[in-house]
Amino acid sequence: MLRATELAQRILQPQLAPGDWVIDATVGNGHDTVWLAQRVGATGRVFGFDVQDAALEATAALTLELPQVTLIRRGHEQLAEYLPADAKHKITAVMFNLGYLPGTNKHLTTQPTTTLLALTQALEYLCVGGLTTVVTYPGHAGGKDEATAVQSYVNGLTSAYTVTCCARTNAATPAPELIVIERVR
Ligand SMILES: C[S@@+](CC[C@H](N)C(=O)[O-])C[C@H]1O[C@@H](n2cnc3c(N)ncnc32)[C@H](O)[C@@H]1O
């Protein structure tokens, strides 16, 4: 079965090229960070945000040989403070994988308020044609409220963006949802 996180990578793959600047807004175990780093290569840049030391340490170990990766121990809601000024309108992809890190403290989860702050900032950094992917987890306690908040937020975006949603619809419990936002102008 194709998972929402894999679908996000498949959608981003044709958009990414060596030299691109991208953001992993929820580094976690670093799977997306490494994947992005491989796509943008040594001439690109990956800015990764997370609030958990364990996540950042694990990802730092995975990215030792990938100097294009910059890990930032800050919440993604502070994204604009920690990105270089020349990143504005230069970012080709932003990945959000919301929720908590599997196998760790479920209380250290993303929260609707900070997620929406981060999304607002991330969209301002996208170049025209750039994509933001957001995977939400409406089947988890807490995840449902966050998924509803994100859906409501993206539904209200101006026509400078297009929004596409994708989720398995015949699952017994609400399945993870993938939201793809493209900046069109
Ligand atoms: C589902 S995990 C991400 C999985 C990751 N993409 C991977 O490939 O392993 C969600 C991550 O979001 C992080 N997180 C929670 N609140 C955050 C915030 N305000 N800013 C950035 N990351 C946050 C958690 O610490 C957790 O590592």
CSV table of C-alpha atoms and ligand atoms in Angstrom, one decimal:
chain,number,residue,atom,x,y,z
A,1,MET,CA,0.0,0.0,0.0
A,2,LEU,CA,1.3,3.4,-0.9
A,3,ARG,CA,1.6,5.6,2.2
A,4,ALA,CA,0.9,9.3,2.3
A,5,THR,CA,4.6,10.0,3.1
A,6,GLU,CA,5.7,8.0,0.1
A,7,LEU,CA,3.2,9.7,-2.1
A,8,ALA,CA,4.6,13.1,-1.0
A,9,GLN,CA,8.0,12.0,-2.2
A,10,ARG,CA,6.7,10.7,-5.5
A,11,ILE,CA,4.9,14.1,-6.1
A,12,LEU,CA,8.0,16.1,-5.2
A,13,GLN,CA,10.5,13.9,-7.1
A,14,PRO,CA,10.0,15.4,-10.6
A,15,GLN,CA,10.1,18.9,-9.2
A,16,LEU,CA,13.5,18.7,-7.5
A,17,ALA,CA,16.8,19.3,-9.1
A,18,PRO,CA,20.5,19.6,-8.0
A,19,GLY,CA,21.1,23.0,-6.5
A,20,ASP,CA,17.6,23.5,-5.2
A,21,TRP,CA,16.9,24.9,-1.7
A,22,VAL,CA,14.3,23.0,0.3
A,23,ILE,CA,12.9,22.6,3.8
A,24,ASP,CA,12.1,19.6,6.0
A,25,ALA,CA,9.8,21.2,8.6
A,26,THR,CA,9.6,18.1,10.7
A,27,VAL,CA,12.9,16.2,10.6
A,28,GLY,CA,12.1,13.3,12.9
A,29,ASN,CA,14.2,10.3,12.1
A,30,GLY,CA,15.5,12.1,9.1
A,31,HIS,CA,14.0,10.0,6.3
A,32,ASP,CA,12.7,13.0,4.4
A,33,THR,CA,15.8,15.0,5.2
A,34,VAL,CA,18.2,12.5,3.7
A,35,TRP,CA,15.8,11.9,0.7
A,36,LEU,CA,15.7,15.7,0.0
A,37,ALA,CA,19.5,16.0,0.4
A,38,GLN,CA,20.0,13.3,-2.2
A,39,ARG,CA,17.7,15.1,-4.6
A,40,VAL,CA,19.3,18.5,-4.3
A,41,GLY,CA,22.8,17.2,-4.2
A,42,ALA,CA,26.0,18.9,-2.9
A,43,THR,CA,25.1,22.2,-4.6
A,44,GLY,CA,21.7,22.5,-2.9
A,45,ARG,CA,20.6,23.2,0.6
A,46,VAL,CA,18.2,21.4,3.0
A,47,PHE,CA,17.1,23.3,6.1
A,48,GLY,CA,15.7,20.9,8.7
A,49,PHE,CA,13.6,21.9,11.8
A,50,ASP,CA,12.8,19.8,14.9
A,51,VAL,CA,12.3,20.4,18.6
A,52,GLN,CA,13.5,17.0,19.8
A,53,ASP,CA,17.2,16.4,20.5
A,54,ALA,CA,16.9,12.7,19.9
A,55,ALA,CA,15.5,13.3,16.4
A,56,LEU,CA,18.1,15.9,15.5
A,57,GLU,CA,21.0,13.7,16.9
A,58,ALA,CA,19.8,10.7,14.9
A,59,THR,CA,19.5,12.8,11.7
A,60,ALA,CA,22.8,14.5,12.3
A,61,ALA,CA,24.4,11.0,12.3
A,62,LEU,CA,22.7,10.1,9.0
A,63,THR,CA,23.7,13.4,7.3
A,64,LEU,CA,27.4,13.5,8.4
A,65,GLU,CA,28.5,13.1,4.7
A,66,LEU,CA,25.8,15.5,3.5
A,67,PRO,CA,27.0,19.1,4.1
A,68,GLN,CA,24.1,20.5,2.2
A,69,VAL,CA,21.9,19.7,5.3
A,70,THR,CA,21.6,22.4,8.0
A,71,LEU,CA,19.7,21.1,11.1
A,72,ILE,CA,18.0,23.7,13.2
A,73,ARG,CA,16.9,22.9,16.8
A,74,ARG,CA,13.9,25.2,16.7
A,75,GLY,CA,10.2,24.8,16.1
A,76,HIS,CA,9.1,25.3,12.5
A,77,GLU,CA,7.0,28.3,13.7
A,78,GLN,CA,10.3,30.1,13.9
A,79,LEU,CA,11.2,29.2,10.4
A,80,ALA,CA,11.4,32.8,9.1
A,81,GLU,CA,13.9,33.8,11.9
A,82,TYR,CA,16.3,31.0,11.1
A,83,LEU,CA,16.3,30.8,7.3
A,84,PRO,CA,18.8,33.0,5.5
A,85,ALA,CA,17.3,36.2,4.0
A,86,ASP,CA,18.1,35.1,0.5
A,87,ALA,CA,16.0,31.9,0.9
A,88,LYS,CA,12.8,34.0,0.4
A,89,HIS,CA,11.0,32.9,-2.9
A,90,LYS,CA,13.9,30.5,-3.5
A,91,ILE,CA,12.5,27.4,-1.8
A,92,THR,CA,11.3,24.7,-4.3
A,93,ALA,CA,9.8,22.3,-1.7
A,94,VAL,CA,8.8,22.1,1.9
A,95,MET,CA,7.8,18.9,3.6
A,96,PHE,CA,5.7,18.7,6.7
A,97,ASN,CA,5.0,15.2,8.3
A,98,LEU,CA,2.8,16.1,11.3
A,99,GLY,CA,2.2,14.2,14.5
A,100,TYR,CA,4.7,12.5,16.8
A,101,LEU,CA,7.8,10.5,16.1
A,102,PRO,CA,6.8,6.8,16.2
A,103,GLY,CA,8.3,5.0,19.2
A,104,THR,CA,8.9,8.2,21.2
A,105,ASN,CA,6.9,10.5,23.5
A,106,LYS,CA,3.5,11.0,21.9
A,107,HIS,CA,3.1,14.3,23.8
A,108,LEU,CA,5.9,15.8,21.7
A,109,THR,CA,3.6,16.1,18.8
A,110,THR,CA,3.0,19.0,16.3
A,111,GLN,CA,0.2,21.4,17.4
A,112,PRO,CA,-2.4,23.1,15.3
A,113,THR,CA,-1.4,26.7,16.3
A,114,THR,CA,2.3,26.3,15.6
A,115,THR,CA,1.7,24.2,12.5
A,116,LEU,CA,-0.4,27.0,11.0
A,117,LEU,CA,2.2,29.6,11.9
A,118,ALA,CA,4.8,27.5,10.2
A,119,LEU,CA,2.7,26.9,7.1
A,120,THR,CA,2.1,30.6,6.6
A,121,GLN,CA,5.8,31.3,6.8
A,122,ALA,CA,6.8,28.3,4.6
A,123,LEU,CA,4.4,29.4,1.8
A,124,GLU,CA,6.1,32.9,1.8
A,125,TYR,CA,9.4,31.3,1.1
A,126,LEU,CA,8.2,29.1,-1.9
A,127,CYS,CA,9.3,30.1,-5.4
A,128,VAL,CA,6.6,30.2,-8.1
A,129,GLY,CA,6.0,26.6,-9.0
A,130,GLY,CA,7.3,25.4,-5.6
A,131,LEU,CA,5.4,22.8,-3.6
A,132,THR,CA,4.6,22.3,0.0
A,133,THR,CA,3.5,18.8,1.2
A,134,VAL,CA,1.7,18.3,4.5
A,135,VAL,CA,0.9,14.8,5.8
A,136,THR,CA,-1.8,14.9,8.5
A,137,TYR,CA,-3.0,12.1,10.8
A,138,PRO,CA,-6.8,12.4,11.5
A,139,GLY,CA,-6.9,8.9,12.9
A,140,HIS,CA,-4.8,9.8,16.0
A,141,ALA,CA,-6.0,11.5,19.1
A,142,GLY,CA,-5.1,15.2,18.7
A,143,GLY,CA,-4.3,14.6,15.0
A,144,LYS,CA,-7.9,15.0,14.0
A,145,ASP,CA,-8.1,18.6,15.4
A,146,GLU,CA,-4.8,19.4,13.7
A,147,ALA,CA,-5.9,17.9,10.4
A,148,THR,CA,-9.2,19.9,10.6
A,149,ALA,CA,-7.3,23.1,11.3
A,150,VAL,CA,-4.9,22.5,8.4
A,151,GLN,CA,-7.7,21.7,6.0
A,152,SER,CA,-9.6,24.8,7.0
A,153,TYR,CA,-6.4,26.9,6.6
A,154,VAL,CA,-5.6,25.6,3.1
A,155,ASN,CA,-9.2,26.0,2.0
A,156,GLY,CA,-8.9,29.7,2.7
A,157,LEU,CA,-5.7,30.2,0.7
A,158,THR,CA,-5.8,32.8,-2.1
A,159,SER,CA,-5.6,31.9,-5.8
A,160,ALA,CA,-1.8,32.5,-5.6
A,161,TYR,CA,-1.8,28.8,-4.5
A,162,THR,CA,-3.6,25.6,-5.6
A,163,VAL,CA,-4.4,23.0,-3.0
A,164,THR,CA,-4.8,19.2,-3.8
A,165,CYS,CA,-5.8,16.6,-1.2
A,166,CYS,CA,-5.3,12.9,-1.3
A,167,ALA,CA,-6.3,10.2,1.2
A,168,ARG,CA,-7.4,6.6,1.2
A,169,THR,CA,-11.2,6.8,1.5
A,170,ASN,CA,-12.1,3.1,2.2
A,171,ALA,CA,-10.0,2.6,5.4
A,172,ALA,CA,-11.7,1.5,8.6
A,173,THR,CA,-10.3,4.5,10.6
A,174,PRO,CA,-9.5,7.9,9.0
A,175,ALA,CA,-6.3,7.4,7.0
A,176,PRO,CA,-3.4,9.9,6.8
A,177,GLU,CA,-4.0,12.7,4.4
A,178,LEU,CA,-1.6,14.3,2.0
A,179,ILE,CA,-2.1,18.0,1.1
A,180,VAL,CA,-0.1,19.5,-1.7
A,181,ILE,CA,0.1,23.2,-2.0
A,182,GLU,CA,1.6,24.8,-5.2
A,183,ARG,CA,2.5,28.4,-5.4
A,184,VAL,CA,1.3,29.4,-8.9
A,185,ARG,CA,2.1,33.1,-8.8
B,1,LIG,C1,6.0,12.4,12.2
B,1,LIG,S1,7.5,13.0,12.9
B,1,LIG,C2,8.4,13.4,11.4
B,1,LIG,C3,9.0,12.1,10.7
B,1,LIG,C4,10.1,12.5,9.8
B,1,LIG,N1,9.6,13.2,8.6
B,1,LIG,C5,10.8,11.2,9.3
B,1,LIG,O1,11.0,11.0,8.1
B,1,LIG,O2,11.3,10.5,10.2
B,1,LIG,C6,7.1,14.6,13.5
B,1,LIG,C7,8.2,15.4,14.1
B,1,LIG,O3,7.8,16.7,14.3
B,1,LIG,C8,8.5,17.2,15.4
B,1,LIG,N2,7.9,18.4,15.9
B,1,LIG,C9,7.0,18.6,16.8
B,1,LIG,N3,6.7,19.9,17.0
B,1,LIG,C10,7.5,20.6,16.1
B,1,LIG,C11,7.7,21.9,15.8
B,1,LIG,N4,7.0,22.9,16.5
B,1,LIG,N5,8.6,22.3,14.9
B,1,LIG,C12,9.3,21.3,14.3
B,1,LIG,N6,9.2,20.0,14.5
B,1,LIG,C13,8.3,19.6,15.4
B,1,LIG,C14,8.6,16.0,16.4
B,1,LIG,O4,9.6,16.2,17.3
B,1,LIG,C15,8.7,14.8,15.4
B,1,LIG,O5,10.1,14.5,15.3
